[in-house]
Protein backbone atom coordinates (compact mmCIF):
# COMPACT_ATOMS: atom_id res chain seq x y z
CA UNK A 1 0.00 0.00 0.00
CA UNK A 2 1.39 3.38 -0.98
CA UNK A 3 2.31 5.77 1.81
CA UNK A 4 1.35 9.37 2.33
CA UNK A 5 2.47 11.53 -0.56
CA UNK A 6 3.00 15.27 -0.55
CA UNK A 7 3.56 17.63 -3.43
CA UNK A 8 5.57 19.58 -4.16
CA UNK A 9 8.58 18.45 -2.13
CA UNK A 10 10.33 21.79 -2.32
CA UNK A 11 9.03 25.28 -2.92
CA UNK A 12 10.53 28.75 -2.98
CA UNK A 13 8.25 31.76 -2.68
CA UNK A 14 8.63 35.43 -1.90
CA UNK A 15 6.98 37.43 0.86
CA UNK A 16 3.39 38.35 0.14
CA UNK A 17 2.75 35.45 -2.20
CA UNK A 18 0.45 32.58 -1.42
CA UNK A 19 1.11 28.85 -1.65
CA UNK A 20 -0.92 25.66 -1.83
CA UNK A 21 0.44 22.34 -0.64
CA UNK A 22 -1.12 18.99 -1.41
CA UNK A 23 -1.35 15.75 0.54
CA UNK A 24 -2.66 12.37 -0.55
CA UNK A 25 -3.32 10.05 2.39
CA UNK A 26 -2.86 6.33 2.56
CA UNK A 27 -5.72 4.59 0.75
CA UNK A 28 -8.66 4.13 3.11
CA UNK A 29 -7.49 6.76 5.59
CA UNK A 30 -10.08 9.44 6.25
CA UNK A 31 -8.25 11.71 8.67
CA UNK A 32 -5.55 14.11 7.52
CA UNK A 33 -3.55 16.32 9.85
CA UNK A 34 -1.02 19.02 9.04
CA UNK A 35 2.01 20.06 11.06
CA UNK A 36 4.62 22.75 10.70
CA UNK A 37 8.19 21.93 11.67
CA UNK A 38 10.76 24.65 12.31
CA UNK A 39 14.06 24.59 14.19
CA UNK A 40 12.79 27.18 16.64
CA UNK A 41 9.30 25.92 17.41
CA UNK A 42 9.62 22.23 16.66
CA UNK A 43 6.54 20.37 15.46
CA UNK A 44 3.34 22.35 15.74
CA UNK A 45 -0.14 21.17 14.88
CA UNK A 46 -1.97 23.18 12.21
CA UNK A 47 -5.28 21.42 11.68
CA UNK A 48 -7.04 18.12 11.17
CA UNK A 49 -9.63 17.19 8.58
CA UNK A 50 -11.97 14.25 8.69
CA UNK A 51 -14.61 13.52 6.05
CA UNK A 52 -14.14 16.93 4.46
CA UNK A 53 -14.66 18.78 7.76
CA UNK A 54 -12.09 20.59 9.83
CA UNK A 55 -12.58 19.29 13.33
CA UNK A 56 -9.46 20.43 15.11
CA UNK A 57 -7.30 23.50 14.71
CA UNK A 58 -4.02 24.64 16.18
CA UNK A 59 -2.96 28.12 17.15
CA UNK A 60 -2.07 29.60 13.78
CA UNK A 61 -3.31 32.83 12.14
CA UNK A 62 -6.11 32.84 9.62
CA UNK A 63 -3.58 33.04 6.78
CA UNK A 64 -3.27 29.29 7.20
CA UNK A 65 -6.23 27.37 5.85
CA UNK A 66 -6.98 23.99 4.48
CA UNK A 67 -9.57 21.73 2.99
CA UNK A 68 -10.24 18.11 2.33
CA UNK A 69 -11.86 16.59 -0.72
CA UNK A 70 -14.28 13.69 -0.98
CA UNK A 71 -11.41 11.33 -1.85
CA UNK A 72 -9.69 12.37 1.43
CA UNK A 73 -6.93 14.26 -0.35
CA UNK A 74 -6.14 17.49 1.44
CA UNK A 75 -4.65 20.84 0.60
CA UNK A 76 -3.37 23.57 2.81
CA UNK A 77 -3.00 27.16 1.75
CA UNK A 78 -0.91 29.94 3.21
CA UNK A 79 -1.69 33.44 2.05
CA UNK A 80 0.43 36.57 2.33
CA UNK A 81 3.57 34.60 3.07
CA UNK A 82 6.01 35.84 5.71
CA UNK A 83 9.65 34.94 6.17
CA UNK A 84 8.70 33.05 9.33
CA UNK A 85 6.53 30.68 7.32
CA UNK A 86 9.67 29.00 6.02
CA UNK A 87 9.37 25.48 7.37
CA UNK A 88 8.86 21.82 6.63
CA UNK A 89 5.14 21.17 6.33
CA UNK A 90 4.18 17.62 7.19
CA UNK A 91 0.97 15.84 6.46
CA UNK A 92 -0.16 12.76 8.35
CA UNK A 93 -3.05 10.41 7.73
CA UNK A 94 -4.88 7.90 9.86
CA UNK A 95 -7.92 5.68 9.57
CA UNK A 96 -9.73 7.69 12.17
CA UNK A 97 -8.31 10.64 14.05
CA UNK A 98 -7.48 8.64 17.12
CA UNK A 99 -5.52 5.96 15.31
CA UNK A 100 -1.81 6.00 14.59
CA UNK A 101 -0.77 8.78 12.26
CA UNK A 102 1.51 8.06 9.32
CA UNK A 103 3.53 10.91 7.93
CA UNK A 104 4.48 11.95 4.44
CA UNK A 105 7.96 13.18 3.46
CA UNK A 106 6.92 16.81 3.83
CA UNK A 107 7.05 19.93 1.70
CA UNK A 108 9.95 22.21 2.42
CA UNK A 109 8.90 25.82 1.92
CA UNK A 110 11.39 28.63 1.74
CA UNK A 111 10.09 32.19 1.80
CA UNK A 112 12.50 34.86 0.57
CA UNK B 1 -1.39 21.23 30.68
CA UNK B 2 -0.83 19.03 27.71
CA UNK B 3 2.81 18.63 26.86
CA UNK B 4 5.63 16.25 26.14
CA UNK B 5 9.13 16.78 27.49
CA UNK B 6 12.09 14.85 26.23
CA UNK B 7 15.74 15.05 27.05
CA UNK B 8 17.74 17.66 25.25
CA UNK B 9 20.26 16.52 22.73
CA UNK B 10 22.44 16.06 21.01
CA UNK B 11 23.32 12.57 22.13
CA UNK B 12 26.55 11.10 20.77
CA UNK B 13 27.35 7.42 21.24
CA UNK B 14 29.76 4.83 19.94
CA UNK B 15 28.42 1.89 18.01
CA UNK B 16 27.05 -0.90 20.27
CA UNK B 17 26.53 1.49 23.19
CA UNK B 18 23.32 1.51 25.22
CA UNK B 19 20.81 4.24 24.42
CA UNK B 20 18.24 5.90 26.65
CA UNK B 21 16.20 8.93 25.63
CA UNK B 22 13.93 10.14 28.39
CA UNK B 23 10.39 11.29 27.74
CA UNK B 24 7.70 12.43 30.15
CA UNK B 25 4.23 13.71 29.43
CA UNK B 26 1.42 15.60 31.05
CA UNK B 27 -2.13 14.82 30.08
CA UNK B 28 -5.65 14.78 31.38
CA UNK B 29 -6.77 11.29 30.59
CA UNK B 30 -5.06 8.28 29.08
CA UNK B 31 -3.32 9.10 25.85
CA UNK B 32 -1.53 6.77 23.51
CA UNK B 33 2.23 7.34 23.37
CA UNK B 34 4.54 7.20 20.39
CA UNK B 35 8.13 7.44 19.31
CA UNK B 36 8.78 8.74 15.83
CA UNK B 37 12.14 8.93 14.06
CA UNK B 38 13.21 11.43 11.44
CA UNK B 39 16.17 10.75 9.18
CA UNK B 40 17.88 13.68 7.44
CA UNK B 41 15.71 15.25 4.76
CA UNK B 42 12.76 12.98 5.43
CA UNK B 43 9.41 13.02 7.19
CA UNK B 44 8.59 11.23 10.42
CA UNK B 45 8.44 7.48 10.64
CA UNK B 46 6.57 5.70 13.39
CA UNK B 47 9.08 3.74 15.44
CA UNK B 48 6.85 2.28 18.14
CA UNK B 49 3.77 2.98 20.19
CA UNK B 50 1.91 1.98 23.35
CA UNK B 51 -1.76 2.52 23.94
CA UNK B 52 -2.23 1.81 27.64
CA UNK B 53 -0.37 1.67 30.93
CA UNK B 54 2.35 -1.00 31.22
CA UNK B 55 2.27 -1.66 27.48
CA UNK B 56 5.68 -2.07 25.92
CA UNK B 57 6.21 -0.92 22.36
CA UNK B 58 9.12 -2.40 20.44
CA UNK B 59 10.59 -2.26 16.96
CA UNK B 60 14.05 -2.67 15.39
CA UNK B 61 15.62 -3.30 18.80
CA UNK B 62 14.10 -0.18 20.34
CA UNK B 63 11.76 -0.46 23.31
CA UNK B 64 9.64 1.88 25.43
CA UNK B 65 7.26 1.10 28.29
CA UNK B 66 4.20 3.20 29.11
CA UNK B 67 4.63 4.10 32.80
CA UNK B 68 1.49 5.77 34.09
CA UNK B 69 2.80 6.18 37.63
CA UNK B 70 5.77 8.23 36.43
CA UNK B 71 4.05 9.56 33.27
CA UNK B 72 7.04 8.43 31.25
CA UNK B 73 7.80 6.63 28.01
CA UNK B 74 11.58 6.37 27.82
CA UNK B 75 13.15 5.00 24.64
CA UNK B 76 15.90 2.39 24.99
CA UNK B 77 18.09 0.29 22.74
CA UNK B 78 20.68 -2.12 23.95
CA UNK B 79 23.20 -1.73 21.11
CA UNK B 80 22.98 1.21 18.73
CA UNK B 81 24.23 1.21 15.17
CA UNK B 82 25.52 3.98 12.93
CA UNK B 83 22.28 3.69 10.94
CA UNK B 84 20.30 4.71 14.05
CA UNK B 85 21.64 8.25 13.73
CA UNK B 86 18.53 10.43 13.41
CA UNK B 87 16.24 12.72 15.38
CA UNK B 88 13.84 10.98 17.74
CA UNK B 89 10.51 12.49 18.76
CA UNK B 90 8.32 11.44 21.64
CA UNK B 91 4.63 12.18 21.15
CA UNK B 92 1.23 11.63 22.67
CA UNK B 93 -2.26 11.95 21.33
CA UNK B 94 -5.24 13.53 22.99
CA UNK B 95 -6.73 10.30 24.22
CA UNK B 96 -9.89 11.12 22.32
CA UNK B 97 -11.25 10.80 18.82
CA UNK B 98 -9.57 13.99 17.67
CA UNK B 99 -6.44 13.41 15.62
CA UNK B 100 -3.77 15.60 17.06
CA UNK B 101 -0.30 14.74 18.32
CA UNK B 102 1.71 16.66 20.87
CA UNK B 103 5.43 16.33 20.22
CA UNK B 104 8.54 16.77 22.27
CA UNK B 105 11.31 18.93 20.87
CA UNK B 106 13.24 16.00 19.46
CA UNK B 107 16.58 14.47 20.39
CA UNK B 108 19.37 14.30 17.86
CA UNK B 109 21.27 11.00 18.08
CA UNK B 110 24.63 10.54 16.40
CA UNK B 111 26.31 7.15 16.50
CA UNK B 112 30.00 6.88 15.62
CA UNK B 113 31.59 3.69 14.30
PDB file of C-alpha atoms in Angstrom:
ATOM      1  CA  UNK A   1       0.000   0.000   0.000  1.00  0.00           C
ATOM      2  CA  UNK A   2       1.387   3.383  -0.977  1.00  0.00           C
ATOM      3  CA  UNK A   3       2.307   5.768   1.807  1.00  0.00           C
ATOM      4  CA  UNK A   4       1.347   9.371   2.327  1.00  0.00           C
ATOM      5  CA  UNK A   5       2.471  11.529  -0.564  1.00  0.00           C
ATOM      6  CA  UNK A   6       3.003  15.268  -0.553  1.00  0.00           C
ATOM      7  CA  UNK A   7       3.559  17.634  -3.430  1.00  0.00           C
ATOM      8  CA  UNK A   8       5.566  19.581  -4.165  1.00  0.00           C
ATOM      9  CA  UNK A   9       8.580  18.452  -2.131  1.00  0.00           C
ATOM     10  CA  UNK A  10      10.328  21.792  -2.324  1.00  0.00           C
ATOM     11  CA  UNK A  11       9.032  25.276  -2.917  1.00  0.00           C
ATOM     12  CA  UNK A  12      10.526  28.749  -2.983  1.00  0.00           C
ATOM     13  CA  UNK A  13       8.246  31.760  -2.676  1.00  0.00           C
ATOM     14  CA  UNK A  14       8.629  35.428  -1.896  1.00  0.00           C
ATOM     15  CA  UNK A  15       6.981  37.434   0.855  1.00  0.00           C
ATOM     16  CA  UNK A  16       3.386  38.347   0.144  1.00  0.00           C
ATOM     17  CA  UNK A  17       2.746  35.454  -2.199  1.00  0.00           C
ATOM     18  CA  UNK A  18       0.452  32.583  -1.424  1.00  0.00           C
ATOM     19  CA  UNK A  19       1.107  28.854  -1.648  1.00  0.00           C
ATOM     20  CA  UNK A  20      -0.925  25.658  -1.832  1.00  0.00           C
ATOM     21  CA  UNK A  21       0.440  22.339  -0.639  1.00  0.00           C
ATOM     22  CA  UNK A  22      -1.122  18.995  -1.407  1.00  0.00           C
ATOM     23  CA  UNK A  23      -1.354  15.748   0.541  1.00  0.00           C
ATOM     24  CA  UNK A  24      -2.663  12.370  -0.554  1.00  0.00           C
ATOM     25  CA  UNK A  25      -3.318  10.049   2.389  1.00  0.00           C
ATOM     26  CA  UNK A  26      -2.865   6.327   2.560  1.00  0.00           C
ATOM     27  CA  UNK A  27      -5.721   4.595   0.752  1.00  0.00           C
ATOM     28  CA  UNK A  28      -8.658   4.134   3.115  1.00  0.00           C
ATOM     29  CA  UNK A  29      -7.495   6.758   5.590  1.00  0.00           C
ATOM     30  CA  UNK A  30     -10.078   9.440   6.248  1.00  0.00           C
ATOM     31  CA  UNK A  31      -8.253  11.706   8.666  1.00  0.00           C
ATOM     32  CA  UNK A  32      -5.553  14.106   7.523  1.00  0.00           C
ATOM     33  CA  UNK A  33      -3.550  16.321   9.853  1.00  0.00           C
ATOM     34  CA  UNK A  34      -1.023  19.020   9.039  1.00  0.00           C
ATOM     35  CA  UNK A  35       2.014  20.055  11.062  1.00  0.00           C
ATOM     36  CA  UNK A  36       4.619  22.752  10.702  1.00  0.00           C
ATOM     37  CA  UNK A  37       8.193  21.929  11.671  1.00  0.00           C
ATOM     38  CA  UNK A  38      10.759  24.651  12.312  1.00  0.00           C
ATOM     39  CA  UNK A  39      14.061  24.592  14.192  1.00  0.00           C
ATOM     40  CA  UNK A  40      12.791  27.176  16.641  1.00  0.00           C
ATOM     41  CA  UNK A  41       9.298  25.923  17.406  1.00  0.00           C
ATOM     42  CA  UNK A  42       9.623  22.232  16.659  1.00  0.00           C
ATOM     43  CA  UNK A  43       6.543  20.369  15.463  1.00  0.00           C
ATOM     44  CA  UNK A  44       3.339  22.346  15.738  1.00  0.00           C
ATOM     45  CA  UNK A  45      -0.139  21.174  14.878  1.00  0.00           C
ATOM     46  CA  UNK A  46      -1.969  23.180  12.212  1.00  0.00           C
ATOM     47  CA  UNK A  47      -5.284  21.419  11.681  1.00  0.00           C
ATOM     48  CA  UNK A  48      -7.037  18.122  11.170  1.00  0.00           C
ATOM     49  CA  UNK A  49      -9.633  17.189   8.582  1.00  0.00           C
ATOM     50  CA  UNK A  50     -11.971  14.255   8.690  1.00  0.00           C
ATOM     51  CA  UNK A  51     -14.608  13.525   6.053  1.00  0.00           C
ATOM     52  CA  UNK A  52     -14.135  16.932   4.460  1.00  0.00           C
ATOM     53  CA  UNK A  53     -14.657  18.778   7.757  1.00  0.00           C
ATOM     54  CA  UNK A  54     -12.095  20.591   9.827  1.00  0.00           C
ATOM     55  CA  UNK A  55     -12.575  19.286  13.332  1.00  0.00           C
ATOM     56  CA  UNK A  56      -9.460  20.426  15.115  1.00  0.00           C
ATOM     57  CA  UNK A  57      -7.303  23.502  14.705  1.00  0.00           C
ATOM     58  CA  UNK A  58      -4.022  24.637  16.179  1.00  0.00           C
ATOM     59  CA  UNK A  59      -2.962  28.119  17.151  1.00  0.00           C
ATOM     60  CA  UNK A  60      -2.075  29.604  13.779  1.00  0.00           C
ATOM     61  CA  UNK A  61      -3.307  32.826  12.144  1.00  0.00           C
ATOM     62  CA  UNK A  62      -6.111  32.836   9.623  1.00  0.00           C
ATOM     63  CA  UNK A  63      -3.576  33.038   6.783  1.00  0.00           C
ATOM     64  CA  UNK A  64      -3.273  29.287   7.196  1.00  0.00           C
ATOM     65  CA  UNK A  65      -6.226  27.375   5.851  1.00  0.00           C
ATOM     66  CA  UNK A  66      -6.981  23.986   4.480  1.00  0.00           C
ATOM     67  CA  UNK A  67      -9.571  21.733   2.993  1.00  0.00           C
ATOM     68  CA  UNK A  68     -10.236  18.108   2.326  1.00  0.00           C
ATOM     69  CA  UNK A  69     -11.864  16.589  -0.719  1.00  0.00           C
ATOM     70  CA  UNK A  70     -14.281  13.689  -0.981  1.00  0.00           C
ATOM     71  CA  UNK A  71     -11.407  11.332  -1.854  1.00  0.00           C
ATOM     72  CA  UNK A  72      -9.690  12.374   1.428  1.00  0.00           C
ATOM     73  CA  UNK A  73      -6.933  14.259  -0.347  1.00  0.00           C
ATOM     74  CA  UNK A  74      -6.137  17.492   1.437  1.00  0.00           C
ATOM     75  CA  UNK A  75      -4.652  20.843   0.602  1.00  0.00           C
ATOM     76  CA  UNK A  76      -3.368  23.573   2.806  1.00  0.00           C
ATOM     77  CA  UNK A  77      -2.998  27.161   1.754  1.00  0.00           C
ATOM     78  CA  UNK A  78      -0.908  29.943   3.209  1.00  0.00           C
ATOM     79  CA  UNK A  79      -1.690  33.435   2.046  1.00  0.00           C
ATOM     80  CA  UNK A  80       0.435  36.573   2.334  1.00  0.00           C
ATOM     81  CA  UNK A  81       3.573  34.603   3.071  1.00  0.00           C
ATOM     82  CA  UNK A  82       6.012  35.839   5.706  1.00  0.00           C
ATOM     83  CA  UNK A  83       9.652  34.942   6.175  1.00  0.00           C
ATOM     84  CA  UNK A  84       8.704  33.049   9.327  1.00  0.00           C
ATOM     85  CA  UNK A  85       6.533  30.683   7.322  1.00  0.00           C
ATOM     86  CA  UNK A  86       9.672  28.998   6.019  1.00  0.00           C
ATOM     87  CA  UNK A  87       9.369  25.482   7.369  1.00  0.00           C
ATOM     88  CA  UNK A  88       8.864  21.819   6.633  1.00  0.00           C
ATOM     89  CA  UNK A  89       5.144  21.165   6.334  1.00  0.00           C
ATOM     90  CA  UNK A  90       4.183  17.622   7.192  1.00  0.00           C
ATOM     91  CA  UNK A  91       0.974  15.844   6.457  1.00  0.00           C
ATOM     92  CA  UNK A  92      -0.157  12.758   8.350  1.00  0.00           C
ATOM     93  CA  UNK A  93      -3.049  10.409   7.733  1.00  0.00           C
ATOM     94  CA  UNK A  94      -4.879   7.896   9.862  1.00  0.00           C
ATOM     95  CA  UNK A  95      -7.920   5.681   9.574  1.00  0.00           C
ATOM     96  CA  UNK A  96      -9.732   7.692  12.168  1.00  0.00           C
ATOM     97  CA  UNK A  97      -8.313  10.641  14.047  1.00  0.00           C
ATOM     98  CA  UNK A  98      -7.479   8.636  17.124  1.00  0.00           C
ATOM     99  CA  UNK A  99      -5.521   5.960  15.306  1.00  0.00           C
ATOM    100  CA  UNK A 100      -1.814   5.995  14.592  1.00  0.00           C
ATOM    101  CA  UNK A 101      -0.774   8.776  12.260  1.00  0.00           C
ATOM    102  CA  UNK A 102       1.508   8.059   9.317  1.00  0.00           C
ATOM    103  CA  UNK A 103       3.528  10.913   7.933  1.00  0.00           C
ATOM    104  CA  UNK A 104       4.480  11.947   4.442  1.00  0.00           C
ATOM    105  CA  UNK A 105       7.959  13.180   3.462  1.00  0.00           C
ATOM    106  CA  UNK A 106       6.922  16.806   3.832  1.00  0.00           C
ATOM    107  CA  UNK A 107       7.048  19.931   1.699  1.00  0.00           C
ATOM    108  CA  UNK A 108       9.952  22.208   2.418  1.00  0.00           C
ATOM    109  CA  UNK A 109       8.898  25.818   1.916  1.00  0.00           C
ATOM    110  CA  UNK A 110      11.392  28.635   1.736  1.00  0.00           C
ATOM    111  CA  UNK A 111      10.089  32.188   1.802  1.00  0.00           C
ATOM    112  CA  UNK A 112      12.498  34.859   0.566  1.00  0.00           C
TER     113      UNK A 112
ATOM    114  CA  UNK B   1      -1.388  21.233  30.678  1.00  0.00           C
ATOM    115  CA  UNK B   2      -0.834  19.034  27.710  1.00  0.00           C
ATOM    116  CA  UNK B   3       2.812  18.625  26.855  1.00  0.00           C
ATOM    117  CA  UNK B   4       5.626  16.251  26.144  1.00  0.00           C
ATOM    118  CA  UNK B   5       9.128  16.783  27.491  1.00  0.00           C
ATOM    119  CA  UNK B   6      12.087  14.845  26.226  1.00  0.00           C
ATOM    120  CA  UNK B   7      15.737  15.048  27.045  1.00  0.00           C
ATOM    121  CA  UNK B   8      17.744  17.658  25.254  1.00  0.00           C
ATOM    122  CA  UNK B   9      20.262  16.520  22.735  1.00  0.00           C
ATOM    123  CA  UNK B  10      22.436  16.058  21.010  1.00  0.00           C
ATOM    124  CA  UNK B  11      23.317  12.566  22.128  1.00  0.00           C
ATOM    125  CA  UNK B  12      26.547  11.099  20.775  1.00  0.00           C
ATOM    126  CA  UNK B  13      27.350   7.419  21.238  1.00  0.00           C
ATOM    127  CA  UNK B  14      29.757   4.835  19.940  1.00  0.00           C
ATOM    128  CA  UNK B  15      28.416   1.886  18.013  1.00  0.00           C
ATOM    129  CA  UNK B  16      27.051  -0.901  20.272  1.00  0.00           C
ATOM    130  CA  UNK B  17      26.529   1.490  23.186  1.00  0.00           C
ATOM    131  CA  UNK B  18      23.318   1.509  25.219  1.00  0.00           C
ATOM    132  CA  UNK B  19      20.812   4.238  24.423  1.00  0.00           C
ATOM    133  CA  UNK B  20      18.236   5.896  26.652  1.00  0.00           C
ATOM    134  CA  UNK B  21      16.202   8.930  25.633  1.00  0.00           C
ATOM    135  CA  UNK B  22      13.933  10.142  28.388  1.00  0.00           C
ATOM    136  CA  UNK B  23      10.386  11.285  27.744  1.00  0.00           C
ATOM    137  CA  UNK B  24       7.697  12.427  30.154  1.00  0.00           C
ATOM    138  CA  UNK B  25       4.234  13.710  29.426  1.00  0.00           C
ATOM    139  CA  UNK B  26       1.418  15.596  31.046  1.00  0.00           C
ATOM    140  CA  UNK B  27      -2.134  14.822  30.080  1.00  0.00           C
ATOM    141  CA  UNK B  28      -5.648  14.777  31.381  1.00  0.00           C
ATOM    142  CA  UNK B  29      -6.766  11.291  30.589  1.00  0.00           C
ATOM    143  CA  UNK B  30      -5.065   8.278  29.082  1.00  0.00           C
ATOM    144  CA  UNK B  31      -3.321   9.103  25.849  1.00  0.00           C
ATOM    145  CA  UNK B  32      -1.526   6.767  23.515  1.00  0.00           C
ATOM    146  CA  UNK B  33       2.226   7.336  23.371  1.00  0.00           C
ATOM    147  CA  UNK B  34       4.541   7.205  20.394  1.00  0.00           C
ATOM    148  CA  UNK B  35       8.132   7.440  19.312  1.00  0.00           C
ATOM    149  CA  UNK B  36       8.779   8.744  15.828  1.00  0.00           C
ATOM    150  CA  UNK B  37      12.137   8.931  14.060  1.00  0.00           C
ATOM    151  CA  UNK B  38      13.207  11.431  11.440  1.00  0.00           C
ATOM    152  CA  UNK B  39      16.170  10.749   9.181  1.00  0.00           C
ATOM    153  CA  UNK B  40      17.878  13.682   7.443  1.00  0.00           C
ATOM    154  CA  UNK B  41      15.713  15.247   4.756  1.00  0.00           C
ATOM    155  CA  UNK B  42      12.763  12.983   5.433  1.00  0.00           C
ATOM    156  CA  UNK B  43       9.415  13.021   7.193  1.00  0.00           C
ATOM    157  CA  UNK B  44       8.589  11.227  10.416  1.00  0.00           C
ATOM    158  CA  UNK B  45       8.436   7.476  10.639  1.00  0.00           C
ATOM    159  CA  UNK B  46       6.570   5.705  13.392  1.00  0.00           C
ATOM    160  CA  UNK B  47       9.084   3.737  15.444  1.00  0.00           C
ATOM    161  CA  UNK B  48       6.847   2.278  18.145  1.00  0.00           C
ATOM    162  CA  UNK B  49       3.771   2.981  20.186  1.00  0.00           C
ATOM    163  CA  UNK B  50       1.914   1.984  23.347  1.00  0.00           C
ATOM    164  CA  UNK B  51      -1.755   2.524  23.944  1.00  0.00           C
ATOM    165  CA  UNK B  52      -2.227   1.812  27.645  1.00  0.00           C
ATOM    166  CA  UNK B  53      -0.368   1.673  30.933  1.00  0.00           C
ATOM    167  CA  UNK B  54       2.347  -0.999  31.219  1.00  0.00           C
ATOM    168  CA  UNK B  55       2.274  -1.665  27.481  1.00  0.00           C
ATOM    169  CA  UNK B  56       5.682  -2.072  25.921  1.00  0.00           C
ATOM    170  CA  UNK B  57       6.212  -0.916  22.359  1.00  0.00           C
ATOM    171  CA  UNK B  58       9.118  -2.396  20.444  1.00  0.00           C
ATOM    172  CA  UNK B  59      10.585  -2.257  16.965  1.00  0.00           C
ATOM    173  CA  UNK B  60      14.046  -2.674  15.391  1.00  0.00           C
ATOM    174  CA  UNK B  61      15.618  -3.297  18.800  1.00  0.00           C
ATOM    175  CA  UNK B  62      14.095  -0.177  20.336  1.00  0.00           C
ATOM    176  CA  UNK B  63      11.757  -0.460  23.305  1.00  0.00           C
ATOM    177  CA  UNK B  64       9.639   1.883  25.425  1.00  0.00           C
ATOM    178  CA  UNK B  65       7.263   1.105  28.295  1.00  0.00           C
ATOM    179  CA  UNK B  66       4.196   3.198  29.114  1.00  0.00           C
ATOM    180  CA  UNK B  67       4.627   4.100  32.797  1.00  0.00           C
ATOM    181  CA  UNK B  68       1.489   5.767  34.090  1.00  0.00           C
ATOM    182  CA  UNK B  69       2.804   6.176  37.631  1.00  0.00           C
ATOM    183  CA  UNK B  70       5.766   8.233  36.431  1.00  0.00           C
ATOM    184  CA  UNK B  71       4.052   9.559  33.267  1.00  0.00           C
ATOM    185  CA  UNK B  72       7.040   8.431  31.252  1.00  0.00           C
ATOM    186  CA  UNK B  73       7.802   6.634  28.008  1.00  0.00           C
ATOM    187  CA  UNK B  74      11.578   6.368  27.821  1.00  0.00           C
ATOM    188  CA  UNK B  75      13.154   4.998  24.643  1.00  0.00           C
ATOM    189  CA  UNK B  76      15.900   2.390  24.989  1.00  0.00           C
ATOM    190  CA  UNK B  77      18.093   0.291  22.744  1.00  0.00           C
ATOM    191  CA  UNK B  78      20.685  -2.123  23.946  1.00  0.00           C
ATOM    192  CA  UNK B  79      23.198  -1.729  21.112  1.00  0.00           C
ATOM    193  CA  UNK B  80      22.975   1.206  18.730  1.00  0.00           C
ATOM    194  CA  UNK B  81      24.227   1.214  15.166  1.00  0.00           C
ATOM    195  CA  UNK B  82      25.521   3.982  12.934  1.00  0.00           C
ATOM    196  CA  UNK B  83      22.282   3.686  10.945  1.00  0.00           C
ATOM    197  CA  UNK B  84      20.303   4.710  14.053  1.00  0.00           C
ATOM    198  CA  UNK B  85      21.641   8.253  13.727  1.00  0.00           C
ATOM    199  CA  UNK B  86      18.535  10.429  13.412  1.00  0.00           C
ATOM    200  CA  UNK B  87      16.237  12.724  15.380  1.00  0.00           C
ATOM    201  CA  UNK B  88      13.837  10.981  17.737  1.00  0.00           C
ATOM    202  CA  UNK B  89      10.507  12.494  18.755  1.00  0.00           C
ATOM    203  CA  UNK B  90       8.324  11.443  21.636  1.00  0.00           C
ATOM    204  CA  UNK B  91       4.634  12.185  21.155  1.00  0.00           C
ATOM    205  CA  UNK B  92       1.235  11.628  22.669  1.00  0.00           C
ATOM    206  CA  UNK B  93      -2.258  11.945  21.330  1.00  0.00           C
ATOM    207  CA  UNK B  94      -5.242  13.526  22.994  1.00  0.00           C
ATOM    208  CA  UNK B  95      -6.731  10.300  24.225  1.00  0.00           C
ATOM    209  CA  UNK B  96      -9.889  11.125  22.317  1.00  0.00           C
ATOM    210  CA  UNK B  97     -11.246  10.798  18.818  1.00  0.00           C
ATOM    211  CA  UNK B  98      -9.567  13.993  17.669  1.00  0.00           C
ATOM    212  CA  UNK B  99      -6.443  13.415  15.624  1.00  0.00           C
ATOM    213  CA  UNK B 100      -3.769  15.600  17.064  1.00  0.00           C
ATOM    214  CA  UNK B 101      -0.296  14.735  18.316  1.00  0.00           C
ATOM    215  CA  UNK B 102       1.714  16.665  20.867  1.00  0.00           C
ATOM    216  CA  UNK B 103       5.430  16.333  20.221  1.00  0.00           C
ATOM    217  CA  UNK B 104       8.536  16.768  22.267  1.00  0.00           C
ATOM    218  CA  UNK B 105      11.308  18.931  20.872  1.00  0.00           C
ATOM    219  CA  UNK B 106      13.238  16.004  19.460  1.00  0.00           C
ATOM    220  CA  UNK B 107      16.579  14.466  20.394  1.00  0.00           C
ATOM    221  CA  UNK B 108      19.375  14.298  17.863  1.00  0.00           C
ATOM    222  CA  UNK B 109      21.267  11.002  18.081  1.00  0.00           C
ATOM    223  CA  UNK B 110      24.632  10.545  16.401  1.00  0.00           C
ATOM    224  CA  UNK B 111      26.307   7.153  16.496  1.00  0.00           C
ATOM    225  CA  UNK B 112      30.002   6.879  15.622  1.00  0.00           C
ATOM    226  CA  UNK B 113      31.591   3.689  14.299  1.00  0.00           C
TER     227      UNK B 113
END
